[in-house]
Amino acid sequence: MWRDVRRVFMHDGGLLILSGEEVAALLADKEAEVVETVRRSYVAHRGGKSALPHSTFLRLPGDEVNRIIALPAFLGDGFDVAGVKWISSFPNNVRRGIARASAVLVLNDCETGRPEAILEGSLISACRTAASAALGARALLEGRDPGRVGLIGTGLINFEIARFLQILTGAGSFLLHDLDSARAGRFAVALGRALKGVETAMAGNAQEVLAASTLVSFATTAIRPHISDLSACPAGATILHISLRDLSPAAILACDNVVDDIEHVCRAQTSVHLAEQAAGGRGFIRCTLADILQGKAPARRGDGSTAVFSPFGLGVLDVAIGKLVLDAARATGRGTHIVSFLPPDTREFSA
């Protein structure tokens, strides 16, 4: 029955639905494959083998905290996948006992344009974000031991980043800070269960983390900069600026800046966007991560400055990981196939 499911989907208007539980199962133990998919996606995108419109931010009137974002993308170069991620971030959900972010990923057939799959998207989003962060860290560390890693913000994103950092860099010691200390405590317990031999400690504030860590990951819900001084960072420190709005323009301009896509990250009042406005240009951005991965730019500036990787989070990564999951689902027969999801073809009007 499942032997030629792609052909069946194309002809019967069917749709494959993959739940969060199914997505998690299909991604399990595939960290190396996910990282390689992210690496290839960055290289393909940098090589112009993608179509990536700007993300669209939907904000509710009078609400500057919550948002829903649409990230459409096409990725070629052997991926040949198109789709859109529709992801919401409602930080107060944590107080309600539910996840901050929720998402769906819709993938379309590139031949017919028809939607062929709907996947739970928040796990894919967290996975691709963590793989991107760890890939950036590995490149910027240039083979060095990360030592104690600072995690500012103790939600799902930094949890996944910690997992991928252990796999890619051998990280095993983490210094945690969150405005909610109880949440940080629960995070530490969960991290200890998930990662073998991991050590965790708590910091009272972000500056303590910066002073004690040569590698720091910001994954917060900050909507405006709250860190203006990076002088406490050890020489040659690396910052993964995942949440994009933690560092002040002055802090950004004092660092060696690497991004995922210059055009995309200089939008939506990110710290890099604010730095562009302050500087009157984008010359402070040295290169993209893809440039480093391809050997077109050195990993670091070479002057001992703090390196900051600010990834906007590209839709090409979501559709690429979504395709990885979808292919695995088809190979194993997972998911719910809705027959004739689309309306009947009006063949009598066709030429």
Tab-separated table of C-alpha atoms in Angstrom:
chain	number	residue	atom	x	y	z
A	1	MET	CA	0.000	0.000	0.000
A	2	TRP	CA	2.855	2.381	0.863
A	3	ARG	CA	5.152	1.339	-1.990
A	4	ASP	CA	4.661	4.390	-4.206
A	5	VAL	CA	3.221	6.927	-1.825
A	6	ARG	CA	4.725	9.990	-3.518
A	7	ARG	CA	3.079	9.121	-6.834
A	8	VAL	CA	-0.206	8.478	-5.048
A	9	PHE	CA	-0.054	11.876	-3.317
A	10	MET	CA	0.544	13.661	-6.596
A	11	HIS	CA	-2.498	12.113	-8.248
A	12	ASP	CA	-5.124	11.868	-5.510
A	13	GLY	CA	-4.633	15.297	-3.902
A	14	GLY	CA	-3.607	13.572	-0.679
A	15	LEU	CA	-1.686	15.103	2.196
A	16	LEU	CA	0.634	13.550	4.754
A	17	ILE	CA	0.311	14.817	8.329
A	18	LEU	CA	3.196	14.324	10.764
A	19	SER	CA	2.566	15.065	14.437
A	20	GLY	CA	5.115	16.331	16.938
A	21	GLU	CA	5.559	12.856	18.360
A	22	GLU	CA	6.218	11.472	14.887
A	23	VAL	CA	8.630	14.277	13.980
A	24	ALA	CA	10.563	13.688	17.209
A	25	ALA	CA	10.828	9.970	16.472
A	26	LEU	CA	11.999	10.607	12.908
A	27	LEU	CA	14.669	13.063	14.093
A	28	ALA	CA	15.942	10.836	16.907
A	29	ASP	CA	19.644	9.968	16.625
A	30	LYS	CA	19.953	11.938	13.380
A	31	GLU	CA	21.993	14.843	14.791
A	32	ALA	CA	24.953	14.242	12.453
A	33	GLU	CA	22.633	14.092	9.446
A	34	VAL	CA	20.844	17.257	10.572
A	35	VAL	CA	24.135	19.155	10.933
A	36	GLU	CA	25.276	18.052	7.488
A	37	THR	CA	21.899	19.084	6.034
A	38	VAL	CA	22.243	22.518	7.619
A	39	ARG	CA	25.815	22.865	6.319
A	40	ARG	CA	24.772	21.937	2.779
A	41	SER	CA	21.796	24.294	2.991
A	42	TYR	CA	23.986	27.236	3.957
A	43	VAL	CA	26.407	26.511	1.113
A	44	ALA	CA	23.600	26.102	-1.428
A	45	HIS	CA	21.920	29.313	-0.280
A	46	ARG	CA	25.191	31.247	-0.384
A	47	GLY	CA	25.697	29.902	-3.906
A	48	GLY	CA	22.405	31.404	-5.068
A	49	LYS	CA	20.581	28.091	-5.328
A	50	SER	CA	17.592	29.182	-3.287
A	51	ALA	CA	14.658	31.563	-3.259
A	52	LEU	CA	14.200	33.224	0.111
A	53	PRO	CA	11.713	36.080	0.477
A	54	HIS	CA	11.894	38.118	3.649
A	55	SER	CA	10.094	36.688	6.649
A	56	THR	CA	6.743	38.277	7.444
A	57	PHE	CA	6.074	39.268	11.047
A	58	LEU	CA	2.480	39.365	12.244
A	59	ARG	CA	2.060	41.335	15.472
A	60	LEU	CA	-1.188	41.902	17.270
A	61	PRO	CA	-2.166	45.564	17.774
A	62	GLY	CA	-0.633	47.032	20.927
A	63	ASP	CA	1.410	43.885	21.559
A	64	GLU	CA	5.181	44.115	21.089
A	65	VAL	CA	5.975	40.818	22.810
A	66	ASN	CA	4.025	38.170	20.902
A	67	ARG	CA	4.443	37.469	17.213
A	68	ILE	CA	3.654	34.975	14.465
A	69	ILE	CA	6.133	34.693	11.598
A	70	ALA	CA	5.879	33.244	8.104
A	71	LEU	CA	9.136	31.998	6.561
A	72	PRO	CA	8.694	30.908	2.913
A	73	ALA	CA	11.614	29.271	1.123
A	74	PHE	CA	12.801	27.183	-1.802
A	75	LEU	CA	16.096	25.296	-1.755
A	76	GLY	CA	17.594	23.672	-4.833
A	77	ASP	CA	20.993	22.017	-5.312
A	78	GLY	CA	19.648	18.502	-4.812
A	79	PHE	CA	17.153	19.434	-2.103
A	80	ASP	CA	14.464	20.700	-4.499
A	81	VAL	CA	12.031	21.533	-1.750
A	82	ALA	CA	9.657	24.447	-1.212
A	83	GLY	CA	7.448	25.380	1.683
A	84	VAL	CA	6.646	27.756	4.493
A	85	LYS	CA	7.056	27.691	8.254
A	86	TRP	CA	4.322	29.451	10.230
A	87	ILE	CA	5.650	29.858	13.774
A	88	SER	CA	4.335	31.740	16.777
A	89	SER	CA	6.278	32.973	19.790
A	90	PHE	CA	4.117	33.783	22.815
A	91	PRO	CA	6.507	33.955	25.813
A	92	ASN	CA	3.740	34.086	28.428
A	93	ASN	CA	2.695	30.593	27.381
A	94	VAL	CA	5.417	29.325	29.720
A	95	ARG	CA	3.386	30.625	32.670
A	96	ARG	CA	0.414	28.719	31.307
A	97	GLY	CA	2.400	25.512	31.331
A	98	ILE	CA	2.604	25.261	27.534
A	99	ALA	CA	5.456	25.811	25.095
A	100	ARG	CA	6.442	29.341	24.098
A	101	ALA	CA	6.634	28.465	20.402
A	102	SER	CA	4.302	26.461	18.196
A	103	ALA	CA	4.584	25.941	14.471
A	104	VAL	CA	3.507	24.108	11.367
A	105	LEU	CA	5.655	23.475	8.315
A	106	VAL	CA	3.922	23.074	4.957
A	107	LEU	CA	5.909	21.470	2.132
A	108	ASN	CA	4.808	21.815	-1.491
A	109	ASP	CA	5.524	19.615	-4.475
A	110	CYS	CA	7.890	21.591	-6.723
A	111	GLU	CA	6.356	20.143	-9.916
A	112	THR	CA	2.673	20.792	-9.240
A	113	GLY	CA	2.821	23.368	-6.448
A	114	ARG	CA	0.403	21.279	-4.431
A	115	PRO	CA	0.872	21.006	-0.666
A	116	GLU	CA	2.064	17.474	0.023
A	117	ALA	CA	2.804	17.456	3.740
A	118	ILE	CA	2.075	19.301	6.959
A	119	LEU	CA	4.606	18.739	9.714
A	120	GLU	CA	4.709	19.892	13.324
A	121	GLY	CA	7.272	22.656	12.958
A	122	SER	CA	8.506	23.745	16.393
A	123	LEU	CA	10.721	20.681	16.858
A	124	ILE	CA	12.158	21.093	13.372
A	125	SER	CA	12.736	24.790	14.093
A	126	ALA	CA	14.524	24.065	17.381
A	127	CYS	CA	16.591	21.332	15.749
A	128	ARG	CA	17.760	23.435	12.803
A	129	THR	CA	18.480	26.398	15.112
A	130	ALA	CA	20.610	24.249	17.401
A	131	ALA	CA	22.460	22.634	14.503
A	132	SER	CA	23.159	26.069	13.013
A	133	ALA	CA	24.426	27.401	16.356
A	134	ALA	CA	26.661	24.391	16.965
A	135	LEU	CA	28.001	24.541	13.402
A	136	GLY	CA	28.837	28.206	13.940
A	137	ALA	CA	30.478	27.451	17.281
A	138	ARG	CA	32.613	24.677	15.812
A	139	ALA	CA	33.792	26.956	13.010
A	140	LEU	CA	34.580	29.908	15.286
A	141	LEU	CA	36.298	27.766	17.923
A	142	GLU	CA	38.720	26.493	15.255
A	143	GLY	CA	39.110	23.148	16.982
A	144	ARG	CA	39.602	24.548	20.481
A	145	ASP	CA	37.932	23.001	23.512
A	146	PRO	CA	34.878	25.139	24.365
A	147	GLY	CA	35.515	24.795	28.108
A	148	ARG	CA	32.590	25.880	30.236
A	149	VAL	CA	29.724	27.002	28.009
A	150	GLY	CA	27.432	29.789	29.144
A	151	LEU	CA	23.717	29.466	28.412
A	152	ILE	CA	21.678	32.643	28.901
A	153	GLY	CA	18.027	31.655	28.665
A	154	THR	CA	16.954	28.164	29.672
A	155	GLY	CA	14.261	27.190	27.207
A	156	LEU	CA	13.996	24.552	24.511
A	157	ILE	CA	16.347	26.339	22.111
A	158	ASN	CA	19.324	26.444	24.480
A	159	PHE	CA	18.547	22.887	25.573
A	160	GLU	CA	18.873	21.722	21.973
A	161	ILE	CA	21.948	23.900	21.469
A	162	ALA	CA	23.579	22.234	24.491
A	163	ARG	CA	22.866	18.803	22.975
A	164	PHE	CA	24.329	19.711	19.602
A	165	LEU	CA	27.319	21.473	21.178
A	166	GLN	CA	28.208	18.318	23.072
A	167	ILE	CA	28.057	16.307	19.856
A	168	LEU	CA	30.015	18.789	17.701
A	169	THR	CA	32.461	20.301	20.188
A	170	GLY	CA	32.538	17.933	23.164
A	171	ALA	CA	31.026	20.533	25.503
A	172	GLY	CA	30.282	19.001	28.881
A	173	SER	CA	30.152	21.878	31.368
A	174	PHE	CA	27.442	24.526	31.325
A	175	LEU	CA	26.895	27.715	33.328
A	176	LEU	CA	23.224	28.695	33.320
A	177	HIS	CA	21.372	31.946	33.809
A	178	ASP	CA	17.688	32.711	33.462
A	179	LEU	CA	15.535	35.463	34.942
A	180	ASP	CA	13.416	32.602	36.321
A	181	SER	CA	15.855	30.739	38.581
A	182	ALA	CA	13.391	27.893	39.204
A	183	ARG	CA	13.168	27.311	35.469
A	184	ALA	CA	16.953	27.255	35.251
A	185	GLY	CA	16.993	24.609	37.978
A	186	ARG	CA	14.559	22.416	36.082
A	187	PHE	CA	16.628	22.927	32.937
A	188	ALA	CA	19.757	21.737	34.755
A	189	VAL	CA	18.011	18.565	35.913
A	190	ALA	CA	16.721	17.825	32.398
A	191	LEU	CA	20.132	18.503	30.873
A	192	GLY	CA	21.757	16.149	33.337
A	193	ARG	CA	19.359	13.404	32.338
A	194	ALA	CA	19.788	13.993	28.606
A	195	LEU	CA	23.574	14.373	28.358
A	196	LYS	CA	26.076	11.896	29.771
A	197	GLY	CA	28.616	13.266	32.236
A	198	VAL	CA	27.401	16.846	31.949
A	199	GLU	CA	28.136	19.374	34.694
A	200	THR	CA	25.902	22.368	35.377
A	201	ALA	CA	26.158	25.417	37.608
A	202	MET	CA	24.008	28.508	38.141
A	203	ALA	CA	25.004	32.142	37.629
A	204	GLY	CA	23.345	35.082	39.283
A	205	ASN	CA	23.433	37.326	36.225
A	206	ALA	CA	24.462	37.505	32.591
A	207	GLN	CA	27.739	39.311	33.295
A	208	GLU	CA	28.842	36.416	35.495
A	209	VAL	CA	28.212	34.055	32.593
A	210	LEU	CA	30.128	36.252	30.155
A	211	ALA	CA	33.139	36.508	32.469
A	212	ALA	CA	33.350	32.755	33.100
A	213	SER	CA	32.705	31.365	29.611
A	214	THR	CA	34.652	31.433	26.359
A	215	LEU	CA	31.516	30.261	24.511
A	216	VAL	CA	28.126	31.787	25.337
A	217	SER	CA	24.717	31.175	23.773
A	218	PHE	CA	21.965	33.776	24.101
A	219	ALA	CA	18.507	32.264	23.564
A	220	THR	CA	16.124	34.605	25.365
A	221	THR	CA	12.841	36.327	24.630
A	222	ALA	CA	14.390	39.817	24.830
A	223	ILE	CA	12.701	42.340	22.559
A	224	ARG	CA	15.377	45.033	22.960
A	225	PRO	CA	19.084	45.049	23.865
A	226	HIS	CA	19.989	44.544	27.522
A	227	ILE	CA	23.741	43.818	27.269
A	228	SER	CA	25.923	46.799	26.385
A	229	ASP	CA	29.253	45.766	27.891
A	230	LEU	CA	31.213	42.714	26.740
A	231	SER	CA	34.495	43.730	28.366
A	232	ALA	CA	34.156	40.880	30.877
A	233	CYS	CA	34.474	38.291	28.080
A	234	PRO	CA	37.778	36.395	27.951
A	235	ALA	CA	40.025	37.181	24.988
A	236	GLY	CA	38.862	35.372	21.869
A	237	ALA	CA	35.428	34.557	23.278
A	238	THR	CA	32.608	33.379	21.021
A	239	ILE	CA	28.977	34.454	21.381
A	240	LEU	CA	26.095	32.674	19.706
A	241	HIS	CA	23.572	35.488	19.472
A	242	ILE	CA	20.596	33.266	18.689
A	243	SER	CA	17.818	35.481	20.026
A	244	LEU	CA	19.255	38.435	18.060
A	245	ARG	CA	18.111	41.278	20.325
A	246	ASP	CA	20.262	40.935	23.453
A	247	LEU	CA	23.349	42.963	22.496
A	248	SER	CA	23.430	46.723	22.110
A	249	PRO	CA	24.592	48.288	18.826
A	250	ALA	CA	27.808	49.430	20.539
A	251	ALA	CA	28.506	45.884	21.716
A	252	ILE	CA	27.918	44.508	18.219
A	253	LEU	CA	30.139	47.132	16.592
A	254	ALA	CA	33.010	46.260	18.944
A	255	CYS	CA	32.982	42.584	17.879
A	256	ASP	CA	33.971	40.377	14.962
A	257	ASN	CA	30.582	39.759	13.361
A	258	VAL	CA	29.519	36.671	11.403
A	259	VAL	CA	25.915	36.136	10.235
A	260	ASP	CA	23.930	33.614	8.223
A	261	ASP	CA	22.556	36.090	5.661
A	262	ILE	CA	23.457	39.779	5.681
A	263	GLU	CA	20.293	40.988	3.964
A	264	HIS	CA	17.953	39.038	6.238
A	265	VAL	CA	19.624	39.744	9.579
A	266	CYS	CA	19.615	43.513	8.967
A	267	ARG	CA	15.846	43.674	9.474
A	268	ALA	CA	13.146	43.633	12.160
A	269	GLN	CA	15.136	45.692	14.684
A	270	THR	CA	17.630	42.957	15.463
A	271	SER	CA	20.787	44.087	17.251
A	272	VAL	CA	22.625	43.828	13.924
A	273	HIS	CA	19.942	45.974	12.280
A	274	LEU	CA	20.278	48.574	15.037
A	275	ALA	CA	24.069	48.478	14.639
A	276	GLU	CA	23.669	49.093	10.905
A	277	GLN	CA	21.557	52.147	11.655
A	278	ALA	CA	24.115	53.411	14.166
A	279	ALA	CA	27.086	52.805	11.864
A	280	GLY	CA	25.419	53.969	8.668
A	281	GLY	CA	26.361	50.792	6.837
A	282	ARG	CA	27.072	47.075	7.054
A	283	GLY	CA	30.850	47.086	6.903
A	284	PHE	CA	31.074	45.788	10.479
A	285	ILE	CA	29.714	42.405	9.262
A	286	ARG	CA	32.821	40.501	8.204
A	287	CYS	CA	31.287	37.485	6.459
A	288	THR	CA	28.666	34.766	6.516
A	289	LEU	CA	29.072	31.371	8.127
A	290	ALA	CA	28.926	29.809	4.650
A	291	ASP	CA	31.977	31.873	3.681
A	292	ILE	CA	33.898	30.299	6.564
A	293	LEU	CA	32.599	26.810	5.840
A	294	GLN	CA	33.766	27.115	2.219
A	295	GLY	CA	37.160	28.574	3.121
A	296	LYS	CA	36.342	31.916	1.520
A	297	ALA	CA	36.907	33.788	4.792
A	298	PRO	CA	38.956	33.003	7.911
A	299	ALA	CA	37.110	31.790	10.970
A	300	ARG	CA	38.101	34.832	12.995
A	301	ARG	CA	39.474	38.313	12.532
A	302	GLY	CA	42.694	37.335	14.287
A	303	ASP	CA	42.953	40.208	16.778
A	304	GLY	CA	41.633	38.405	19.863
A	305	SER	CA	38.267	40.143	19.672
A	306	THR	CA	35.002	38.513	20.663
A	307	ALA	CA	33.343	36.796	17.715
A	308	VAL	CA	29.561	37.022	17.475
A	309	PHE	CA	27.489	34.714	15.297
A	310	SER	CA	24.050	36.232	14.675
A	311	PRO	CA	21.872	33.859	12.613
A	312	PHE	CA	18.535	35.331	11.567
A	313	GLY	CA	17.142	31.832	11.110
A	314	LEU	CA	16.569	31.049	7.449
A	315	GLY	CA	13.536	29.288	6.034
A	316	VAL	CA	15.798	27.230	3.761
A	317	LEU	CA	16.941	25.345	6.858
A	318	ASP	CA	13.366	24.537	7.877
A	319	VAL	CA	12.370	23.174	4.482
A	320	ALA	CA	15.619	21.203	4.194
A	321	ILE	CA	15.149	19.534	7.592
A	322	GLY	CA	11.451	19.129	6.801
A	323	LYS	CA	12.383	17.220	3.653
A	324	LEU	CA	14.744	15.050	5.692
A	325	VAL	CA	11.869	14.193	8.027
A	326	LEU	CA	9.374	13.716	5.202
A	327	ASP	CA	11.661	11.337	3.317
A	328	ALA	CA	12.178	9.311	6.500
A	329	ALA	CA	8.411	9.198	7.068
A	330	ARG	CA	7.777	7.915	3.563
A	331	ALA	CA	10.497	5.294	3.935
A	332	THR	CA	9.022	3.974	7.186
A	333	GLY	CA	5.311	4.453	6.553
A	334	ARG	CA	4.811	6.984	9.348
A	335	GLY	CA	2.194	9.714	9.367
A	336	THR	CA	-1.471	10.109	8.588
A	337	HIS	CA	-2.374	10.152	4.911
A	338	ILE	CA	-5.471	12.226	4.205
A	339	VAL	CA	-6.848	11.070	0.869
A	340	SER	CA	-8.245	13.739	-1.439
A	341	PHE	CA	-7.432	16.665	0.845
A	342	LEU	CA	-7.655	18.964	-2.164
A	343	PRO	CA	-10.939	19.522	-4.014
A	344	PRO	CA	-11.686	17.302	-7.029
A	345	ASP	CA	-9.926	18.211	-10.249
A	346	THR	CA	-12.156	19.993	-12.765
A	347	ARG	CA	-10.803	17.953	-15.634
A	348	GLU	CA	-13.740	18.860	-17.908
A	349	PHE	CA	-12.346	22.396	-18.121
A	350	SER	CA	-8.816	21.288	-18.956
A	351	ALA	CA	-7.459	21.674	-22.474
